[in-house]
Amino acid sequence: RYFGKETRPLAKLLQYASDPLIPGVSGREDTCVSFLQELQIELKAGDAWRTWVDLEKEEKRRILSAIIQMLLSKGFGYKTATRVLGATYILCKEEEGTELHEAKEFATLLNSTARYGQYEVGLQVCLGDRGKWLKEALNLLSGHRQNLVEGLQCARDEQIQKRTYLQYFHAGNGIRDTIIGIVTNMMLNTEDVDKELPLIGFALTENGEVKVSARAAQSLVDRGLDLAVALTRAAKEIHGIGGGHNIAAGATIPKGKEEEFLQLLEREIQRQFVP
């Protein structure tokens, strides 16, 4: 189920692996390389880095078995361990090993056009252009990835502030409000963050409001957490708006109301955890 099977080098695929995280492996490229080398997986074919789609079935089986065994040995349940496996949607008419062949990677390509206001680019790629417009989309994707790397570093620099029922960071103008949700999700899947608390990210918008993004581990949702309900109620009390899903939600609130919002949000989360 991990993202990037078509285009990410194997070590990068595991480095950014989430849902579930690979304990002791995810988040660090050096440990990912060591993990693969211990399984006798060749990382390169000639001068090219190998991706998941380049592997033989036996190599894939070795990696999957090792990940599942590692999760089980670290105390993760069968349900969590088997989340490594899941449906993958392939666009059979597209070239293997490209950003177009697997649906999640194609969606990310399109996402990188719309998030920067380049709607025409994404539309033309959907309509079948594989020349000029696809090239422009790939350029936007490259820029999008760089923005995410810089955004993740910004979030780390701001440091995570922990409270009883949540943890948060405020990026100010350091992260675009259009990607604060992605960065918050990436941050949740690093070693810097406590997985027992939902993570809240703040970023300023161009019109002077504050964009809020919230993410949580599946284990918290299984215990009753619903971020959409919590953010909607907390934002409404300070004349903001919120919504989303139980595991991932967002809100827009007035600038200067962040502290009040956090207090309200903690109250809502506490209610969900304490019957």
PDB file of C-alpha atoms in Angstrom:
ATOM      1  CA  ARG A   1       0.000   0.000   0.000  1.00  0.00           C
ATOM      2  CA  TYR A   2       2.961   2.345   0.402  1.00  0.00           C
ATOM      3  CA  PHE A   3       3.120   5.369  -1.869  1.00  0.00           C
ATOM      4  CA  GLY A   4       5.759   5.619  -4.590  1.00  0.00           C
ATOM      5  CA  LYS A   5       6.070   2.055  -5.853  1.00  0.00           C
ATOM      6  CA  GLU A   6       6.476   3.247  -9.439  1.00  0.00           C
ATOM      7  CA  THR A   7       8.975   6.072  -9.099  1.00  0.00           C
ATOM      8  CA  ARG A   8      10.674   6.148  -5.699  1.00  0.00           C
ATOM      9  CA  PRO A   9      14.006   4.363  -5.205  1.00  0.00           C
ATOM     10  CA  LEU A  10      13.536   1.477  -2.771  1.00  0.00           C
ATOM     11  CA  ALA A  11      15.255   3.176   0.172  1.00  0.00           C
ATOM     12  CA  LYS A  12      13.121   6.296  -0.310  1.00  0.00           C
ATOM     13  CA  LEU A  13       9.979   4.166  -0.570  1.00  0.00           C
ATOM     14  CA  LEU A  14      10.652   2.743   2.892  1.00  0.00           C
ATOM     15  CA  GLN A  15      11.957   6.019   4.328  1.00  0.00           C
ATOM     16  CA  TYR A  16       8.605   7.696   3.706  1.00  0.00           C
ATOM     17  CA  ALA A  17       6.530   4.587   4.455  1.00  0.00           C
ATOM     18  CA  SER A  18       3.565   5.298   6.700  1.00  0.00           C
ATOM     19  CA  ASP A  19       0.294   3.638   7.711  1.00  0.00           C
ATOM     20  CA  PRO A  20       1.868   1.640   9.124  1.00  0.00           C
ATOM     21  CA  LEU A  21       5.258   3.065   9.974  1.00  0.00           C
ATOM     22  CA  ILE A  22       8.080   0.533   9.885  1.00  0.00           C
ATOM     23  CA  PRO A  23       9.576   0.691  13.405  1.00  0.00           C
ATOM     24  CA  GLY A  24      13.248   1.599  13.379  1.00  0.00           C
ATOM     25  CA  VAL A  25      13.237   1.976   9.593  1.00  0.00           C
ATOM     26  CA  SER A  26      10.761   4.649   8.451  1.00  0.00           C
ATOM     27  CA  GLY A  27      12.103   8.182   8.527  1.00  0.00           C
ATOM     28  CA  ARG A  28      15.809   7.394   8.109  1.00  0.00           C
ATOM     29  CA  GLU A  29      17.338   6.652   4.735  1.00  0.00           C
ATOM     30  CA  ASP A  30      20.466   5.021   6.197  1.00  0.00           C
ATOM     31  CA  THR A  31      18.461   2.453   8.160  1.00  0.00           C
ATOM     32  CA  CYS A  32      16.340   1.760   5.075  1.00  0.00           C
ATOM     33  CA  VAL A  33      19.476   1.015   3.069  1.00  0.00           C
ATOM     34  CA  SER A  34      20.780  -1.308   5.807  1.00  0.00           C
ATOM     35  CA  PHE A  35      17.403  -3.051   6.054  1.00  0.00           C
ATOM     36  CA  LEU A  36      17.362  -3.780   2.318  1.00  0.00           C
ATOM     37  CA  GLN A  37      21.005  -4.859   2.253  1.00  0.00           C
ATOM     38  CA  GLU A  38      20.366  -7.339   5.083  1.00  0.00           C
ATOM     39  CA  LEU A  39      17.637  -8.845   2.913  1.00  0.00           C
ATOM     40  CA  GLN A  40      20.147  -9.058   0.033  1.00  0.00           C
ATOM     41  CA  ILE A  41      18.144  -6.700  -2.148  1.00  0.00           C
ATOM     42  CA  GLU A  42      20.155  -4.953  -4.854  1.00  0.00           C
ATOM     43  CA  LEU A  43      19.467  -1.218  -4.682  1.00  0.00           C
ATOM     44  CA  LYS A  44      20.675  -0.405  -8.196  1.00  0.00           C
ATOM     45  CA  ALA A  45      20.530  -1.952 -11.642  1.00  0.00           C
ATOM     46  CA  GLY A  46      23.562  -0.544 -13.389  1.00  0.00           C
ATOM     47  CA  ASP A  47      23.479   3.205 -12.795  1.00  0.00           C
ATOM     48  CA  ALA A  48      19.737   3.345 -12.094  1.00  0.00           C
ATOM     49  CA  TRP A  49      18.103   3.104  -8.687  1.00  0.00           C
ATOM     50  CA  ARG A  50      15.630   0.234  -8.526  1.00  0.00           C
ATOM     51  CA  THR A  51      11.989   0.841  -7.624  1.00  0.00           C
ATOM     52  CA  TRP A  52       9.352  -1.561  -6.328  1.00  0.00           C
ATOM     53  CA  VAL A  53       8.103  -2.357  -9.832  1.00  0.00           C
ATOM     54  CA  ASP A  54      11.637  -3.416 -10.808  1.00  0.00           C
ATOM     55  CA  LEU A  55      11.729  -6.182  -8.195  1.00  0.00           C
ATOM     56  CA  GLU A  56      11.172  -9.870  -8.758  1.00  0.00           C
ATOM     57  CA  LYS A  57       8.242 -11.489  -6.918  1.00  0.00           C
ATOM     58  CA  GLU A  58      10.611 -13.268  -4.532  1.00  0.00           C
ATOM     59  CA  GLU A  59      12.305  -9.979  -3.620  1.00  0.00           C
ATOM     60  CA  LYS A  60       8.943  -8.363  -2.917  1.00  0.00           C
ATOM     61  CA  ARG A  61       7.937 -11.340  -0.773  1.00  0.00           C
ATOM     62  CA  ARG A  62      11.171 -11.055   1.233  1.00  0.00           C
ATOM     63  CA  ILE A  63      10.640  -7.365   1.947  1.00  0.00           C
ATOM     64  CA  LEU A  64       6.957  -7.714   2.847  1.00  0.00           C
ATOM     65  CA  SER A  65       7.605 -10.692   5.130  1.00  0.00           C
ATOM     66  CA  ALA A  66      10.380  -8.816   6.934  1.00  0.00           C
ATOM     67  CA  ILE A  67       8.206  -5.716   7.441  1.00  0.00           C
ATOM     68  CA  ILE A  68       5.255  -7.716   8.778  1.00  0.00           C
ATOM     69  CA  GLN A  69       7.499  -9.770  11.081  1.00  0.00           C
ATOM     70  CA  MET A  70       9.112  -6.571  12.371  1.00  0.00           C
ATOM     71  CA  LEU A  71       5.724  -5.002  13.114  1.00  0.00           C
ATOM     72  CA  LEU A  72       4.501  -8.093  14.939  1.00  0.00           C
ATOM     73  CA  SER A  73       7.732  -8.396  16.949  1.00  0.00           C
ATOM     74  CA  LYS A  74       7.395  -4.773  18.090  1.00  0.00           C
ATOM     75  CA  GLY A  75       3.940  -5.409  19.513  1.00  0.00           C
ATOM     76  CA  PHE A  76       1.802  -4.176  16.631  1.00  0.00           C
ATOM     77  CA  GLY A  77      -1.315  -6.264  16.165  1.00  0.00           C
ATOM     78  CA  TYR A  78      -2.186  -8.425  13.177  1.00  0.00           C
ATOM     79  CA  LYS A  79      -4.616  -5.771  11.913  1.00  0.00           C
ATOM     80  CA  THR A  80      -1.892  -3.111  11.817  1.00  0.00           C
ATOM     81  CA  ALA A  81       0.724  -5.422  10.325  1.00  0.00           C
ATOM     82  CA  THR A  82      -1.516  -6.481   7.460  1.00  0.00           C
ATOM     83  CA  ARG A  83      -2.175  -2.834   6.530  1.00  0.00           C
ATOM     84  CA  VAL A  84       1.092  -3.141   4.606  1.00  0.00           C
ATOM     85  CA  LEU A  85      -1.005  -4.961   2.006  1.00  0.00           C
ATOM     86  CA  GLY A  86      -3.932  -3.454   0.140  1.00  0.00           C
ATOM     87  CA  ALA A  87      -5.484  -2.587  -3.188  1.00  0.00           C
ATOM     88  CA  THR A  88      -3.387  -0.864  -5.842  1.00  0.00           C
ATOM     89  CA  TYR A  89      -5.054   0.644  -8.904  1.00  0.00           C
ATOM     90  CA  ILE A  90      -3.036   0.454 -12.111  1.00  0.00           C
ATOM     91  CA  LEU A  91      -3.769   2.501 -15.229  1.00  0.00           C
ATOM     92  CA  CYS A  92      -2.828  -0.174 -17.714  1.00  0.00           C
ATOM     93  CA  LYS A  93      -2.502   2.078 -20.767  1.00  0.00           C
ATOM     94  CA  GLU A  94       0.142   4.239 -19.096  1.00  0.00           C
ATOM     95  CA  GLU A  95       3.858   3.429 -19.050  1.00  0.00           C
ATOM     96  CA  GLU A  96       5.124   1.425 -16.081  1.00  0.00           C
ATOM     97  CA  GLY A  97       7.602   3.219 -13.852  1.00  0.00           C
ATOM     98  CA  THR A  98       6.115   6.660 -14.493  1.00  0.00           C
ATOM     99  CA  GLU A  99       3.982   9.001 -12.417  1.00  0.00           C
ATOM    100  CA  LEU A 100       0.981   8.019 -14.561  1.00  0.00           C
ATOM    101  CA  HIS A 101       0.888   4.248 -14.141  1.00  0.00           C
ATOM    102  CA  GLU A 102      -0.397   3.935 -10.559  1.00  0.00           C
ATOM    103  CA  ALA A 103      -3.497   5.859  -9.495  1.00  0.00           C
ATOM    104  CA  LYS A 104      -2.127   7.349  -6.259  1.00  0.00           C
ATOM    105  CA  GLU A 105       0.952   8.708  -8.002  1.00  0.00           C
ATOM    106  CA  PHE A 106      -1.182  10.054 -10.863  1.00  0.00           C
ATOM    107  CA  ALA A 107      -3.417  11.753  -8.292  1.00  0.00           C
ATOM    108  CA  THR A 108      -0.374  13.349  -6.657  1.00  0.00           C
ATOM    109  CA  LEU A 109       0.766  14.647 -10.042  1.00  0.00           C
ATOM    110  CA  LEU A 110      -2.643  16.248 -10.593  1.00  0.00           C
ATOM    111  CA  ASN A 111      -2.658  17.547  -7.033  1.00  0.00           C
ATOM    112  CA  SER A 112       0.623  19.349  -7.631  1.00  0.00           C
ATOM    113  CA  THR A 113      -0.929  21.302 -10.505  1.00  0.00           C
ATOM    114  CA  ALA A 114      -4.101  22.395  -8.706  1.00  0.00           C
ATOM    115  CA  ARG A 115      -2.383  23.380  -5.453  1.00  0.00           C
ATOM    116  CA  TYR A 116      -0.440  26.034  -7.345  1.00  0.00           C
ATOM    117  CA  GLY A 117      -3.384  27.282  -9.381  1.00  0.00           C
ATOM    118  CA  GLN A 118      -2.311  25.561 -12.628  1.00  0.00           C
ATOM    119  CA  TYR A 119      -5.664  23.895 -13.272  1.00  0.00           C
ATOM    120  CA  GLU A 120      -5.296  23.892 -17.053  1.00  0.00           C
ATOM    121  CA  VAL A 121      -2.140  21.798 -16.819  1.00  0.00           C
ATOM    122  CA  GLY A 122      -3.836  19.025 -14.865  1.00  0.00           C
ATOM    123  CA  LEU A 123      -6.906  19.123 -17.086  1.00  0.00           C
ATOM    124  CA  GLN A 124      -4.862  18.709 -20.264  1.00  0.00           C
ATOM    125  CA  VAL A 125      -2.968  15.744 -18.784  1.00  0.00           C
ATOM    126  CA  CYS A 126      -6.316  14.135 -17.905  1.00  0.00           C
ATOM    127  CA  LEU A 127      -7.496  14.755 -21.462  1.00  0.00           C
ATOM    128  CA  GLY A 128      -4.546  12.749 -22.747  1.00  0.00           C
ATOM    129  CA  ASP A 129      -1.705  15.173 -23.424  1.00  0.00           C
ATOM    130  CA  ARG A 130       1.643  13.433 -22.978  1.00  0.00           C
ATOM    131  CA  GLY A 131       3.823  16.179 -24.409  1.00  0.00           C
ATOM    132  CA  LYS A 132       3.952  19.849 -23.453  1.00  0.00           C
ATOM    133  CA  TRP A 133       1.366  19.715 -20.679  1.00  0.00           C
ATOM    134  CA  LEU A 134       2.727  16.546 -19.093  1.00  0.00           C
ATOM    135  CA  LYS A 135       6.199  18.087 -19.049  1.00  0.00           C
ATOM    136  CA  GLU A 136       4.795  21.153 -17.295  1.00  0.00           C
ATOM    137  CA  ALA A 137       2.951  18.933 -14.807  1.00  0.00           C
ATOM    138  CA  LEU A 138       6.167  17.070 -14.001  1.00  0.00           C
ATOM    139  CA  ASN A 139       7.944  20.395 -13.456  1.00  0.00           C
ATOM    140  CA  LEU A 140       5.192  21.434 -11.044  1.00  0.00           C
ATOM    141  CA  LEU A 141       5.467  18.079  -9.273  1.00  0.00           C
ATOM    142  CA  SER A 142       9.204  18.601  -8.850  1.00  0.00           C
ATOM    143  CA  GLY A 143       8.595  22.034  -7.343  1.00  0.00           C
ATOM    144  CA  HIS A 144       5.841  20.613  -5.144  1.00  0.00           C
ATOM    145  CA  ARG A 145       8.200  17.972  -3.770  1.00  0.00           C
ATOM    146  CA  GLN A 146      10.819  20.611  -2.999  1.00  0.00           C
ATOM    147  CA  ASN A 147       8.220  22.717  -1.194  1.00  0.00           C
ATOM    148  CA  LEU A 148       7.265  19.688   0.893  1.00  0.00           C
ATOM    149  CA  VAL A 149      10.897  19.042   1.836  1.00  0.00           C
ATOM    150  CA  GLU A 150      11.311  22.681   2.856  1.00  0.00           C
ATOM    151  CA  GLY A 151       7.955  22.631   4.649  1.00  0.00           C
ATOM    152  CA  LEU A 152       8.915  19.556   6.650  1.00  0.00           C
ATOM    153  CA  GLN A 153      12.167  21.218   7.686  1.00  0.00           C
ATOM    154  CA  CYS A 154      10.249  24.338   8.707  1.00  0.00           C
ATOM    155  CA  ALA A 155       7.910  22.254  10.869  1.00  0.00           C
ATOM    156  CA  ARG A 156      10.891  20.581  12.521  1.00  0.00           C
ATOM    157  CA  ASP A 157      12.552  23.939  13.134  1.00  0.00           C
ATOM    158  CA  GLU A 158       9.411  25.272  14.820  1.00  0.00           C
ATOM    159  CA  GLN A 159       9.422  22.226  17.109  1.00  0.00           C
ATOM    160  CA  ILE A 160       6.400  20.360  18.380  1.00  0.00           C
ATOM    161  CA  GLN A 161       4.589  21.756  21.413  1.00  0.00           C
ATOM    162  CA  LYS A 162       2.868  19.056  23.466  1.00  0.00           C
ATOM    163  CA  ARG A 163      -0.293  19.371  25.538  1.00  0.00           C
ATOM    164  CA  THR A 164      -2.385  16.834  27.390  1.00  0.00           C
ATOM    165  CA  TYR A 165      -4.611  15.835  24.461  1.00  0.00           C
ATOM    166  CA  LEU A 166      -2.772  17.136  21.399  1.00  0.00           C
ATOM    167  CA  GLN A 167       0.508  18.413  19.994  1.00  0.00           C
ATOM    168  CA  TYR A 168       0.989  21.258  17.530  1.00  0.00           C
ATOM    169  CA  PHE A 169       3.336  23.480  15.555  1.00  0.00           C
ATOM    170  CA  HIS A 170       2.796  26.930  14.052  1.00  0.00           C
ATOM    171  CA  ALA A 171       4.584  27.528  10.748  1.00  0.00           C
ATOM    172  CA  GLY A 172       3.436  31.125  10.268  1.00  0.00           C
ATOM    173  CA  ASN A 173       4.358  32.092   6.707  1.00  0.00           C
ATOM    174  CA  GLY A 174       6.983  29.349   6.510  1.00  0.00           C
ATOM    175  CA  ILE A 175       4.654  26.810   4.889  1.00  0.00           C
ATOM    176  CA  ARG A 176       2.066  27.488   2.192  1.00  0.00           C
ATOM    177  CA  ASP A 177      -1.441  27.084   3.538  1.00  0.00           C
ATOM    178  CA  THR A 178      -2.218  24.908   0.488  1.00  0.00           C
ATOM    179  CA  ILE A 179       0.261  22.232   1.625  1.00  0.00           C
ATOM    180  CA  ILE A 180       0.071  22.492   5.427  1.00  0.00           C
ATOM    181  CA  GLY A 181      -2.106  19.359   5.485  1.00  0.00           C
ATOM    182  CA  ILE A 182       0.457  17.304   3.579  1.00  0.00           C
ATOM    183  CA  VAL A 183       3.319  18.578   5.734  1.00  0.00           C
ATOM    184  CA  THR A 184       1.362  17.830   8.915  1.00  0.00           C
ATOM    185  CA  ASN A 185       0.756  14.289   7.696  1.00  0.00           C
ATOM    186  CA  MET A 186       4.442  13.873   6.832  1.00  0.00           C
ATOM    187  CA  MET A 187       5.439  15.267  10.216  1.00  0.00           C
ATOM    188  CA  LEU A 188       3.142  12.809  11.988  1.00  0.00           C
ATOM    189  CA  ASN A 189       5.090   9.999  10.354  1.00  0.00           C
ATOM    190  CA  THR A 190       8.489  11.110  11.664  1.00  0.00           C
ATOM    191  CA  GLU A 191      10.274  10.079  14.847  1.00  0.00           C
ATOM    192  CA  ASP A 192       9.845  13.632  16.188  1.00  0.00           C
ATOM    193  CA  VAL A 193       6.150  13.147  16.897  1.00  0.00           C
ATOM    194  CA  ASP A 194       4.260  11.252  19.601  1.00  0.00           C
ATOM    195  CA  LYS A 195       1.845   8.895  17.821  1.00  0.00           C
ATOM    196  CA  GLU A 196      -0.388   8.812  20.922  1.00  0.00           C
ATOM    197  CA  LEU A 197      -1.519  12.399  20.313  1.00  0.00           C
ATOM    198  CA  PRO A 198      -3.142  14.042  17.268  1.00  0.00           C
ATOM    199  CA  LEU A 199      -0.910  16.570  15.506  1.00  0.00           C
ATOM    200  CA  ILE A 200      -2.167  20.059  14.663  1.00  0.00           C
ATOM    201  CA  GLY A 201      -0.425  22.323  12.144  1.00  0.00           C
ATOM    202  CA  PHE A 202      -1.048  26.062  11.692  1.00  0.00           C
ATOM    203  CA  ALA A 203      -0.145  28.216   8.679  1.00  0.00           C
ATOM    204  CA  LEU A 204      -1.092  31.756   7.703  1.00  0.00           C
ATOM    205  CA  THR A 205      -3.169  32.309   4.563  1.00  0.00           C
ATOM    206  CA  GLU A 206      -2.741  35.115   2.041  1.00  0.00           C
ATOM    207  CA  ASN A 207      -5.928  36.818   3.244  1.00  0.00           C
ATOM    208  CA  GLY A 208      -4.775  36.985   6.853  1.00  0.00           C
ATOM    209  CA  GLU A 209      -6.595  33.984   8.289  1.00  0.00           C
ATOM    210  CA  VAL A 210      -5.095  30.850   9.828  1.00  0.00           C
ATOM    211  CA  LYS A 211      -5.320  27.459   8.145  1.00  0.00           C
ATOM    212  CA  VAL A 212      -5.458  24.549  10.577  1.00  0.00           C
ATOM    213  CA  SER A 213      -4.644  20.975   9.649  1.00  0.00           C
ATOM    214  CA  ALA A 214      -5.036  17.973  11.942  1.00  0.00           C
ATOM    215  CA  ARG A 215      -3.821  14.400  11.531  1.00  0.00           C
ATOM    216  CA  ALA A 216      -3.889  11.349  13.799  1.00  0.00           C
ATOM    217  CA  ALA A 217      -2.731   7.753  13.868  1.00  0.00           C
ATOM    218  CA  GLN A 218      -5.264   5.051  13.040  1.00  0.00           C
ATOM    219  CA  SER A 219      -4.908   3.703  16.585  1.00  0.00           C
ATOM    220  CA  LEU A 220      -6.440   6.918  17.972  1.00  0.00           C
ATOM    221  CA  VAL A 221      -9.365   6.724  15.555  1.00  0.00           C
ATOM    222  CA  ASP A 222      -9.914   3.128  16.669  1.00  0.00           C
ATOM    223  CA  ARG A 223     -10.238   4.482  20.221  1.00  0.00           C
ATOM    224  CA  GLY A 224     -12.962   6.927  19.200  1.00  0.00           C
ATOM    225  CA  LEU A 225     -11.162  10.034  17.941  1.00  0.00           C
ATOM    226  CA  ASP A 226     -13.016  12.000  15.250  1.00  0.00           C
ATOM    227  CA  LEU A 227     -10.984  15.007  14.175  1.00  0.00           C
ATOM    228  CA  ALA A 228     -13.687  16.299  11.819  1.00  0.00           C
ATOM    229  CA  VAL A 229     -16.195  16.609  14.643  1.00  0.00           C
ATOM    230  CA  ALA A 230     -13.637  18.084  17.044  1.00  0.00           C
ATOM    231  CA  LEU A 231     -12.314  20.708  14.617  1.00  0.00           C
ATOM    232  CA  THR A 232     -15.765  21.663  13.375  1.00  0.00           C
ATOM    233  CA  ARG A 233     -17.046  22.310  16.890  1.00  0.00           C
ATOM    234  CA  ALA A 234     -13.925  24.128  18.089  1.00  0.00           C
ATOM    235  CA  ALA A 235     -13.721  26.348  15.000  1.00  0.00           C
ATOM    236  CA  LYS A 236     -17.420  27.235  15.129  1.00  0.00           C
ATOM    237  CA  GLU A 237     -17.038  28.700  18.634  1.00  0.00           C
ATOM    238  CA  ILE A 238     -14.534  31.278  17.363  1.00  0.00           C
ATOM    239  CA  HIS A 239     -16.382  32.040  14.110  1.00  0.00           C
ATOM    240  CA  GLY A 240     -14.285  29.711  11.985  1.00  0.00           C
ATOM    241  CA  ILE A 241     -15.197  26.726   9.844  1.00  0.00           C
ATOM    242  CA  GLY A 242     -13.955  23.148   9.957  1.00  0.00           C
ATOM    243  CA  GLY A 243     -14.534  19.711   8.491  1.00  0.00           C
ATOM    244  CA  GLY A 244     -12.909  16.627   7.050  1.00  0.00           C
ATOM    245  CA  HIS A 245     -12.591  13.024   8.207  1.00  0.00           C
ATOM    246  CA  ASN A 246     -12.053  11.264  11.508  1.00  0.00           C
ATOM    247  CA  ILE A 247      -8.348  10.698  10.813  1.00  0.00           C
ATOM    248  CA  ALA A 248      -7.614  13.913   8.888  1.00  0.00           C
ATOM    249  CA  ALA A 249      -9.409  17.241   9.154  1.00  0.00           C
ATOM    250  CA  GLY A 250      -8.927  20.957   8.693  1.00  0.00           C
ATOM    251  CA  ALA A 251     -10.274  24.349   9.656  1.00  0.00           C
ATOM    252  CA  THR A 252      -9.915  28.047   8.948  1.00  0.00           C
ATOM    253  CA  ILE A 253      -9.938  30.381  11.947  1.00  0.00           C
ATOM    254  CA  PRO A 254      -9.321  34.100  12.593  1.00  0.00           C
ATOM    255  CA  LYS A 255      -5.702  35.114  13.157  1.00  0.00           C
ATOM    256  CA  GLY A 256      -4.893  35.578  16.826  1.00  0.00           C
ATOM    257  CA  LYS A 257      -7.388  32.934  17.928  1.00  0.00           C
ATOM    258  CA  GLU A 258      -4.959  30.010  17.845  1.00  0.00           C
ATOM    259  CA  GLU A 259      -4.604  29.631  21.627  1.00  0.00           C
ATOM    260  CA  GLU A 260      -8.338  29.773  22.210  1.00  0.00           C
ATOM    261  CA  PHE A 261      -8.841  27.273  19.413  1.00  0.00           C
ATOM    262  CA  LEU A 262      -6.336  24.858  20.961  1.00  0.00           C
ATOM    263  CA  GLN A 263      -8.110  25.037  24.309  1.00  0.00           C
ATOM    264  CA  LEU A 264     -11.469  24.356  22.678  1.00  0.00           C
ATOM    265  CA  LEU A 265     -10.031  21.553  20.579  1.00  0.00           C
ATOM    266  CA  GLU A 266      -8.481  19.877  23.612  1.00  0.00           C
ATOM    267  CA  ARG A 267     -11.862  19.976  25.317  1.00  0.00           C
ATOM    268  CA  GLU A 268     -13.512  18.289  22.334  1.00  0.00           C
ATOM    269  CA  ILE A 269     -10.829  15.607  22.067  1.00  0.00           C
ATOM    270  CA  GLN A 270     -11.027  14.911  25.796  1.00  0.00           C
ATOM    271  CA  ARG A 271     -14.774  14.360  25.475  1.00  0.00           C
ATOM    272  CA  GLN A 272     -14.212  11.800  22.733  1.00  0.00           C
ATOM    273  CA  PHE A 273     -11.661   9.832  24.744  1.00  0.00           C
ATOM    274  CA  VAL A 274     -13.496   9.984  28.082  1.00  0.00           C
ATOM    275  CA  PRO A 275     -17.051   8.520  27.933  1.00  0.00           C
TER     276      PRO A 275
END
